[in-house]
Structure formats: structure tokens, C-alpha cells
């Protein structure tokens, strides 16, 4: 789910950037460092334009200055039970991996409907019901999150396909 | 799951009442049974007196698992005396056998949760990683075995085996030098033919060398596409490389654009846990019976029996393996000429002599730990595994260092462009040769002799390694399935007989029919050089355990025996053609001993056949051949000659190190030698006067003395620098030719060497000429290890006997 969130970030700036363009330097730094990063709870998708920069504070000894930036960003946080779309990245005998943006999810054998079977002899191997449902690398797929766990900068998810309207999306 | 009595209760406990009946559902942390336990309680009465009383107190036992109660092992009244007693069996709805990122893939629960009931962490139920491209997905032992069983059935059904393919220098060769791109765009360039199919790629997240656009140029081994096409009908192929994931995938895209050979079966360094070793159990945790490996290095596989070692593919000379900086160091063997011109152009093998692998596994960059040869059967002991994983864990700085090393290699390739330099050199040579006469150039390079008016190319597109690999793989496949069908039909016949005999037919498991590659392959290989007894001379660097060296292990895996000295049973001497060592001379007197170069051994081990030795024989002087075999070859047991040969061989091998010495070192050495020699002669003199009663010894005391000095120094330094010109050690050459040789040798040497000779002269020892033709005289000049010498001086007495034996042998020779 997407949220609008107020966030704060301390940016350290080298003295060589002090000058009339300091604001744009801070902005650039903020965008490169924060956009796309994951805190383990949520991913920062997009930083909005309006942000406040505090007065800089020179750090003793180094000459660098710290600026505290308050900004608003669109963040994305997955929830257990959420349905989402992703792309299959890798297919195994025990299931397959799906990338949903910054979240990597695994759909195990137990979470795949019984009519879809693993075909190891296909090149490359795939999960298929021998009809129009084929799951291979690059397939767009809709899954539901069954379990979620976050580490410091990473999230893991278990997905399921065993419910209505889940599975490979028709191109 | 069985619940056992936990260690944290107040034993003994007495069960009072069971809260659940069999087939009841039970929730985690809901009561299973009630019990009582005895304890001392301090009680006070109304008068304020306190006393300790033993009381029986009730308590409740909670379930540590969800599920259905299947069986009770206790009943009301049971007294449980100690922890570890079976209490109840609970069938769980999910056993969490597949876990992804510590989440159960079957039920989605978090496995890392720990509470007061946790006895065994759920994450420990699944610890095996058998996925190629992910480190977060783990399975349990049972699940792994089940998956492998499925895979085995599928492979047997398709009549296939598994094949692990290494990338760098096995099927491809990569360089970062952008010269390749220039050559590729220039049809005029002599290298155009060789590089026109070279493909290149950039890695997006590449910060190696901090150069944004770092291009990698990949040359496929000639005939790779056809090789894959044919092999993929017999083998299911996996990539296992020590390169990064991004690199491995980029290369896979080049060698397998339709992903039909490898699919997603690509394992890279990022998923290997350790960057020191490759382990078959990483992909096949329980069963490696059907896996075959092709790789150019055997040491990182711990000389696994599943390995088919292949000739190194070295297309860009000098580029090496750009991903090898993460592997244990390869130890250079004594190198022969960089590109040996072989008698048969059809069997050109790259100069694999260079690629001698060391048998050491360095743990976290600490002093290398030698792995004993006996333990090298592909199975790591648990301790070793632990050591290595520990090493991998704590070696952040080592990793950084390795990354830097790789950067350095890449920067060198980018800036210095060694290939371009080499080509220029070659061009210059060509020009010179053109002016002089073309015949020189023709000899220089046979491949392009038909148009030698053109510039010569540095790159040669003539590698035939894949044909040999294919042949070997075919043979393994055939042997495996021949044995499989034989066993199965045999077993079925047996079963029919059993049925006829009215005995209960036992159904045999599939495993009984499936042969083991680990048994089949060594059996095939052992036949190749069976009965050969091989002696290495001038091949294995000094200070290395010959039996544990890469070459010895390699040749031993093909059934040959390796001995240290030339003995009666010796059949082959593998020698360095550039030098005549004592062993070669010794062997030369016996026509049945074949003296060959290392190429012969590599050929045999590559094509898995006893190759005819004739093209690889080393020319031996007629004089050496004619030498009368007075000193009968002695068996290993005799210490004097045995040791002599061993050391001497080692000495000659130090020649390489020798050449690298600077003049300062020489001067320094000269000084040291002087000191040392003076010291020795003192000691000798003292000793002589006290213990010399034997008439023989006193007769020739001068000789003995000088000899003893030499001998001792030889023993003193087995591991360090030592030198001998093998030519000098020939006793059959008369003194006049000896002088000539000496002169020649002096001329060959760098000027600073004269220092050394002076040092010898001034040492006060009798000159070698007066003592008659004698071995090792040159040792004196180059022999420096004062430390070792000093240590040796202490056991002078022990030497006495050895010296005597040696001396008497010498006498009989003369």
C-alpha cells in the first residue's frame, strides 16, 4: 500500500559544496541517497518537491556541515494479505520467485494450485497447467502475501496463488 | 513432532492428569498435562518461627507446538526423573521444511520468533541451500533428499547425468583489454580472424576499478556451441563459477542466449558462501552419484572424484583468470617456454605447465594450511568446513584486499594493455625477420606459415580442448548407463528366479541399480597409467611436498605411482627439457626408462589414454646414454643416495628463483658464505681430531672435510633457496670438458655472479679439482642458509654415519 509520509534525514555536505548552489546540492544528495531505498519497513518510492532544510551545522574537526532535511515522500509498505502484481524472476522445482518492486516474494509448491505442475524437461523449466497458464522467467503474475518479515534493509515475503483471480496475468 | 521433557523443570515430577486425549487438537501454549513436583518451602507459624518443609506443588505443562495429539508416552502417575524423556507425539500441520528468508514457504509464519516455550528454533529445521541463485531459500534434510530423488528419477528417465560447468578458462576466456575491440573492428589486423567472434558486455552495477564503462571481452572456446548441443543430450548442465552473479549471468547470456542449456541453473560466488572452495554438496546436498564436474582447477574442488579436469583455455595470453584473485593462490611451477611448439599441431594444448595449482587452502589469508593428500577426496570434514566458513566470515579485510587485487588486474589490463604490447613486439620481430629471411618466421609460428608475409598474430584460435572433454564425457555417460542397464536387467533376472523359487520377492530400491560416478570415474582413470612409476625432475618447485603437489596428485589419480627418486621400478621420468638434472642422467643410462616432458603427462591426463611417448621424449646426450651403470639403482630405503637425489633435484628447481636475484643479494650471499664456511671448517677440524680413528677417513681427511661441509649445508636448507647447476654434477664428464663447461656457465651468468666464485675460492677449502670429479661442487657457491646451518651443527654426530656411507659410495664409484 502507498502512503504519504513525512520524513527526516541528516545530510552531511563537504565544504567544497558550500556556495550559492548549496540547495540544489542538498536536493540532489537527498534524491540519490533516499529514493528507492528500503528501511526494512517501507520503501521510499518518490520524494516530493517541497522540503525544508535546516541551518547547517559545521562539524568540528572535519569542516563538513550537517543539514537536517524534512521532506515528504510517497512510501510503499506491503501488508500481509495484500494482493499485488509482480514479475517472475526465477523458477525452481520447489516454487518460484516473484519481484514486486522492492519486495522479493517466494511462492512455494504448497501455494500453487495443484493443476499447475513443475515441468523440469521444458527449456527453460516452467510451472504450467499444460494450458494457457505458463509460469516462467519474466511472466507477469498476481499473488497474495501470506507472510512477511523485515530485516534491517530488506523484506521477505511468502506469496500464494491458491485463491481466486490469482496467477499469471494474460498478456 | 515429539515433545520431550525440557531441562528447566524441577525433577523428579509426577504426572497427575493429562489434559488432552489422542486425536485432540492442541494449540501452542495450551496445557498438555498437570504435574506435581517436590520442593523445600520455608514456612512460618504464628509465633514467627520459620522452618523448611518439603511440599508437593502443582504445575502445568504447556504445549510447544500446534497440531493434533497422536500418542501419549506417559500416563497419570508416571514419575519423570530427568530431562529428555518422551512425553507426547504431536502431528504438526506444517513442519516448515522450506523456508524463505526465515519465513515458512508453506504456511507463511515467521520462523525467527522465540518465546518461553521454544526448545528448538524453527529456523534450524531447514538449513540446506540447494538453490542456484538464492541464498535466502533453505530446505530441510528430508526435503532436500526428496527433491534429489525426484531429480534422479527424471535424469534416469531422460538418460542424462548432471554436469557442473566452470566458466573462466574452461569454456570461455575473458579479458578487459579494449585492444580487443580495436582489433575486432579492423579486418586488416592479423588477429582479426581470432577475435571476430569475441563478444563484449558491460556490467551495470560494476564499480570495479571505479571506471564507469568497463568492458569485458569474452572469447568462447572454439566449437562451444556444438559442444553444448551434443553434451546437453547426455547431461543436464549447471554453471558453477567464482565470478559475481552479474558477470555469470552476462556470460551465460553469451554462451547460452536461448537459455536452453543452463536455464536458471547458474551458481556464482555470491551464492557460494565461501570464495575459497567449490563444493558439490552445495548443489547436491545428499547425493552426488550422478554429478560430473568440468573445471580447469582441481584444488578448489579438493580433488573431487567427480571432477574431469580439463586443459586450461588460455586465449588471451597473460590475461589469466580475471576472477581468480578470490581463489587460493595458484603456485607457479617451474615454467617451460611460454608456448611450446609441439610436434603434432592437432594436439595443441595450452601451456598448462604454468598452471600448477597449489594444494594449499589459505584460511582467511593466514599462513597456508596444507591439506594432506589422503583427505582430498572431495569430502570436507566438518571442522574444515567450519574453519573455512569462519574464515569467510571474519575476513572482511581479506575480501577487500581481494577486491583490490582484482581491480589491479583489471586496471593493468586497461592501462598497460599487455596484448597490444606483445603484438607490437611480435610485429617488430616480424619486420626484422622479413628483412633477414622468412625461414626464421616460419619456424617461429607454424600456424600461419602459409602467409608469413603478413604480420603474425598474438592470438591463436586453435584450441581443441573441447573435443577431448567431450570424448571423456561421452565415455563417462556410456559407462554409467551401461552399468545401470546391466545392473537392472541382472536384478530383474534375479527377481524372476526368486519368484520361481517361491520366495517372497523383495522390491529393491532404485538406489541399488544406480551406479556411482565417484566409483566409475576413478576406475576408468586408474587404467590409463596403471603400472607407471613416475619421477618428477625439475618440474615441482623446491620446498613443496612432491607427493602432495598438484601434478603428483593429478598423475596419481590416473593410476600412476609417484616416487621421489629413480629406482628399479621407475618407468617414466618427467623432466624439464631445459635442464639436465641428476635424475635425468641417472635415468638416461637405462633405456627402458622413458624421459619425457610434462606435456606427455598432461596429454595422458587430458585424453585419458596412455599416449605414445615418442613425440615427448627429451633428447639425451649420447655421452649420458653411454655412461656405465656402475652405481646400480638403489631402492628408496637407502638413505644416502635417496636423500642425495631428492635434494639435488630440488636444487636444480631453484634455478628460477635464482635468476630473479639482484646483484646486491649476490654480494650479500657471498659475504655470508664466507663466514659460514670459515665457521664450518673450524668445527670440522675440532671434530676430526677427537673422533677420527677410522683409517679410511683419516687417509683422505681433506676430501672428507670438504665433503662434509658441503653435505651439511645441503641438509641444512631443504626449504629455502639452494642452487645447483645440474651440468656440474655429472661425474662421468672428464675434467677438460668440465672446465669448458665451467667457462661457458660463467659467461652465461650475470656479472655479479663472479663475486660468488671469489667467495668460494677464498673460503680456504681445497679446490674441487684436487678432490677429483665430484658432485654438487657448485652448491658451495650458491648455498646460503646460515640459520639452517647453525641448527644443523648441533647434530654433527648424527651425520657421521651418513657421511661415511656417502663417502664409501663415492669411492666405489670412482
mmCIF file with all atom_site columns, C-alpha atoms in Angstrom, chain B residues 54-116:
data_model
loop_
_atom_site.group_PDB
_atom_site.id
_atom_site.type_symbol
_atom_site.label_atom_id
_atom_site.label_alt_id
_atom_site.label_comp_id
_atom_site.label_asym_id
_atom_site.label_entity_id
_atom_site.label_seq_id
_atom_site.pdbx_PDB_ins_code
_atom_site.Cartn_x
_atom_site.Cartn_y
_atom_site.Cartn_z
_atom_site.occupancy
_atom_site.B_iso_or_equiv
_atom_site.pdbx_formal_charge
_atom_site.auth_seq_id
_atom_site.auth_comp_id
_atom_site.auth_asym_id
_atom_site.auth_atom_id
_atom_site.pdbx_PDB_model_num
ATOM 1  C CA . UNK B 1 54  ? 9.142  -30.356 51.783 1.00 0.00 ? 54  UNK B CA 1
ATOM 2  C CA . UNK B 1 55  ? 5.942  -29.706 49.841 1.00 0.00 ? 55  UNK B CA 1
ATOM 3  C CA . UNK B 1 56  ? 4.440  -31.096 46.716 1.00 0.00 ? 56  UNK B CA 1
ATOM 4  C CA . UNK B 1 57  ? 3.324  -28.269 44.422 1.00 0.00 ? 57  UNK B CA 1
ATOM 5  C CA . UNK B 1 58  ? 1.114  -28.500 41.329 1.00 0.00 ? 58  UNK B CA 1
ATOM 6  C CA . UNK B 1 59  ? 2.139  -27.106 37.936 1.00 0.00 ? 59  UNK B CA 1
ATOM 7  C CA . UNK B 1 60  ? 1.005  -27.092 34.343 1.00 0.00 ? 60  UNK B CA 1
ATOM 8  C CA . UNK B 1 61  ? 2.875  -28.226 31.248 1.00 0.00 ? 61  UNK B CA 1
ATOM 9  C CA . UNK B 1 62  ? 2.216  -26.203 28.092 1.00 0.00 ? 62  UNK B CA 1
ATOM 10 C CA . UNK B 1 63  ? 2.468  -27.430 24.542 1.00 0.00 ? 63  UNK B CA 1
ATOM 11 C CA . UNK B 1 64  ? 5.290  -26.002 22.469 1.00 0.00 ? 64  UNK B CA 1
ATOM 12 C CA . UNK B 1 65  ? 3.661  -26.915 19.163 1.00 0.00 ? 65  UNK B CA 1
ATOM 13 C CA . UNK B 1 66  ? 0.332  -26.695 17.362 1.00 0.00 ? 66  UNK B CA 1
ATOM 14 C CA . UNK B 1 67  ? -1.260 -29.809 15.967 1.00 0.00 ? 67  UNK B CA 1
ATOM 15 C CA . UNK B 1 68  ? -3.045 -33.000 16.827 1.00 0.00 ? 68  UNK B CA 1
ATOM 16 C CA . UNK B 1 69  ? -2.033 -35.268 19.694 1.00 0.00 ? 69  UNK B CA 1
ATOM 17 C CA . UNK B 1 70  ? -1.248 -38.653 18.194 1.00 0.00 ? 70  UNK B CA 1
ATOM 18 C CA . UNK B 1 71  ? 0.274  -40.551 21.052 1.00 0.00 ? 71  UNK B CA 1
ATOM 19 C CA . UNK B 1 72  ? 0.987  -40.202 24.772 1.00 0.00 ? 72  UNK B CA 1
ATOM 20 C CA . UNK B 1 73  ? 4.104  -41.750 26.199 1.00 0.00 ? 73  UNK B CA 1
ATOM 21 C CA . UNK B 1 74  ? 3.097  -41.003 29.798 1.00 0.00 ? 74  UNK B CA 1
ATOM 22 C CA . UNK B 1 75  ? 0.013  -41.663 31.884 1.00 0.00 ? 75  UNK B CA 1
ATOM 23 C CA . UNK B 1 76  ? -1.254 -40.243 35.190 1.00 0.00 ? 76  UNK B CA 1
ATOM 24 C CA . UNK B 1 77  ? 1.072  -41.300 37.943 1.00 0.00 ? 77  UNK B CA 1
ATOM 25 C CA . UNK B 1 78  ? 4.216  -41.547 35.808 1.00 0.00 ? 78  UNK B CA 1
ATOM 26 C CA . UNK B 1 79  ? 7.256  -40.108 37.524 1.00 0.00 ? 79  UNK B CA 1
ATOM 27 C CA . UNK B 1 80  ? 9.607  -38.304 35.153 1.00 0.00 ? 80  UNK B CA 1
ATOM 28 C CA . UNK B 1 81  ? 13.096 -38.328 36.602 1.00 0.00 ? 81  UNK B CA 1
ATOM 29 C CA . UNK B 1 82  ? 15.169 -36.334 34.129 1.00 0.00 ? 82  UNK B CA 1
ATOM 30 C CA . UNK B 1 83  ? 15.061 -34.148 31.042 1.00 0.00 ? 83  UNK B CA 1
ATOM 31 C CA . UNK B 1 84  ? 14.860 -35.770 27.607 1.00 0.00 ? 84  UNK B CA 1
ATOM 32 C CA . UNK B 1 85  ? 12.076 -38.261 28.323 1.00 0.00 ? 85  UNK B CA 1
ATOM 33 C CA . UNK B 1 86  ? 9.471  -38.649 25.564 1.00 0.00 ? 86  UNK B CA 1
ATOM 34 C CA . UNK B 1 87  ? 6.159  -37.147 26.642 1.00 0.00 ? 87  UNK B CA 1
ATOM 35 C CA . UNK B 1 88  ? 3.816  -36.853 23.709 1.00 0.00 ? 88  UNK B CA 1
ATOM 36 C CA . UNK B 1 89  ? 3.769  -37.020 19.947 1.00 0.00 ? 89  UNK B CA 1
ATOM 37 C CA . UNK B 1 90  ? 2.060  -34.145 18.184 1.00 0.00 ? 90  UNK B CA 1
ATOM 38 C CA . UNK B 1 91  ? 1.419  -34.130 14.499 1.00 0.00 ? 91  UNK B CA 1
ATOM 39 C CA . UNK B 1 92  ? 2.033  -30.655 13.198 1.00 0.00 ? 92  UNK B CA 1
ATOM 40 C CA . UNK B 1 93  ? 0.043  -29.182 10.329 1.00 0.00 ? 93  UNK B CA 1
ATOM 41 C CA . UNK B 1 94  ? 3.217  -27.711 8.895  1.00 0.00 ? 94  UNK B CA 1
ATOM 42 C CA . UNK B 1 95  ? 6.768  -28.893 9.511  1.00 0.00 ? 95  UNK B CA 1
ATOM 43 C CA . UNK B 1 96  ? 8.353  -25.770 7.986  1.00 0.00 ? 96  UNK B CA 1
ATOM 44 C CA . UNK B 1 97  ? 10.579 -27.732 5.661  1.00 0.00 ? 97  UNK B CA 1
ATOM 45 C CA . UNK B 1 98  ? 11.019 -24.986 3.098  1.00 0.00 ? 98  UNK B CA 1
ATOM 46 C CA . UNK B 1 99  ? 11.910 -21.567 4.398  1.00 0.00 ? 99  UNK B CA 1
ATOM 47 C CA . UNK B 1 100 ? 12.462 -18.359 2.515  1.00 0.00 ? 100 UNK B CA 1
ATOM 48 C CA . UNK B 1 101 ? 14.125 -15.546 4.399  1.00 0.00 ? 101 UNK B CA 1
ATOM 49 C CA . UNK B 1 102 ? 13.182 -17.313 7.653  1.00 0.00 ? 102 UNK B CA 1
ATOM 50 C CA . UNK B 1 103 ? 9.543  -17.445 6.613  1.00 0.00 ? 103 UNK B CA 1
ATOM 51 C CA . UNK B 1 104 ? 7.940  -20.812 6.158  1.00 0.00 ? 104 UNK B CA 1
ATOM 52 C CA . UNK B 1 105 ? 7.109  -21.168 2.479  1.00 0.00 ? 105 UNK B CA 1
ATOM 53 C CA . UNK B 1 106 ? 4.192  -23.438 3.259  1.00 0.00 ? 106 UNK B CA 1
ATOM 54 C CA . UNK B 1 107 ? 2.389  -21.557 6.000  1.00 0.00 ? 107 UNK B CA 1
ATOM 55 C CA . UNK B 1 108 ? 3.909  -18.079 5.868  1.00 0.00 ? 108 UNK B CA 1
ATOM 56 C CA . UNK B 1 109 ? 4.834  -17.987 9.554  1.00 0.00 ? 109 UNK B CA 1
ATOM 57 C CA . UNK B 1 110 ? 7.867  -16.182 10.855 1.00 0.00 ? 110 UNK B CA 1
ATOM 58 C CA . UNK B 1 111 ? 10.426 -18.766 11.920 1.00 0.00 ? 111 UNK B CA 1
ATOM 59 C CA . UNK B 1 112 ? 12.632 -16.487 13.954 1.00 0.00 ? 112 UNK B CA 1
ATOM 60 C CA . UNK B 1 113 ? 10.190 -15.992 16.794 1.00 0.00 ? 113 UNK B CA 1
ATOM 61 C CA . UNK B 1 114 ? 11.486 -17.255 20.096 1.00 0.00 ? 114 UNK B CA 1
ATOM 62 C CA . UNK B 1 115 ? 9.455  -17.429 23.310 1.00 0.00 ? 115 UNK B CA 1
ATOM 63 C CA . UNK B 1 116 ? 9.433  -19.249 26.634 1.00 0.00 ? 116 UNK B CA 1
#
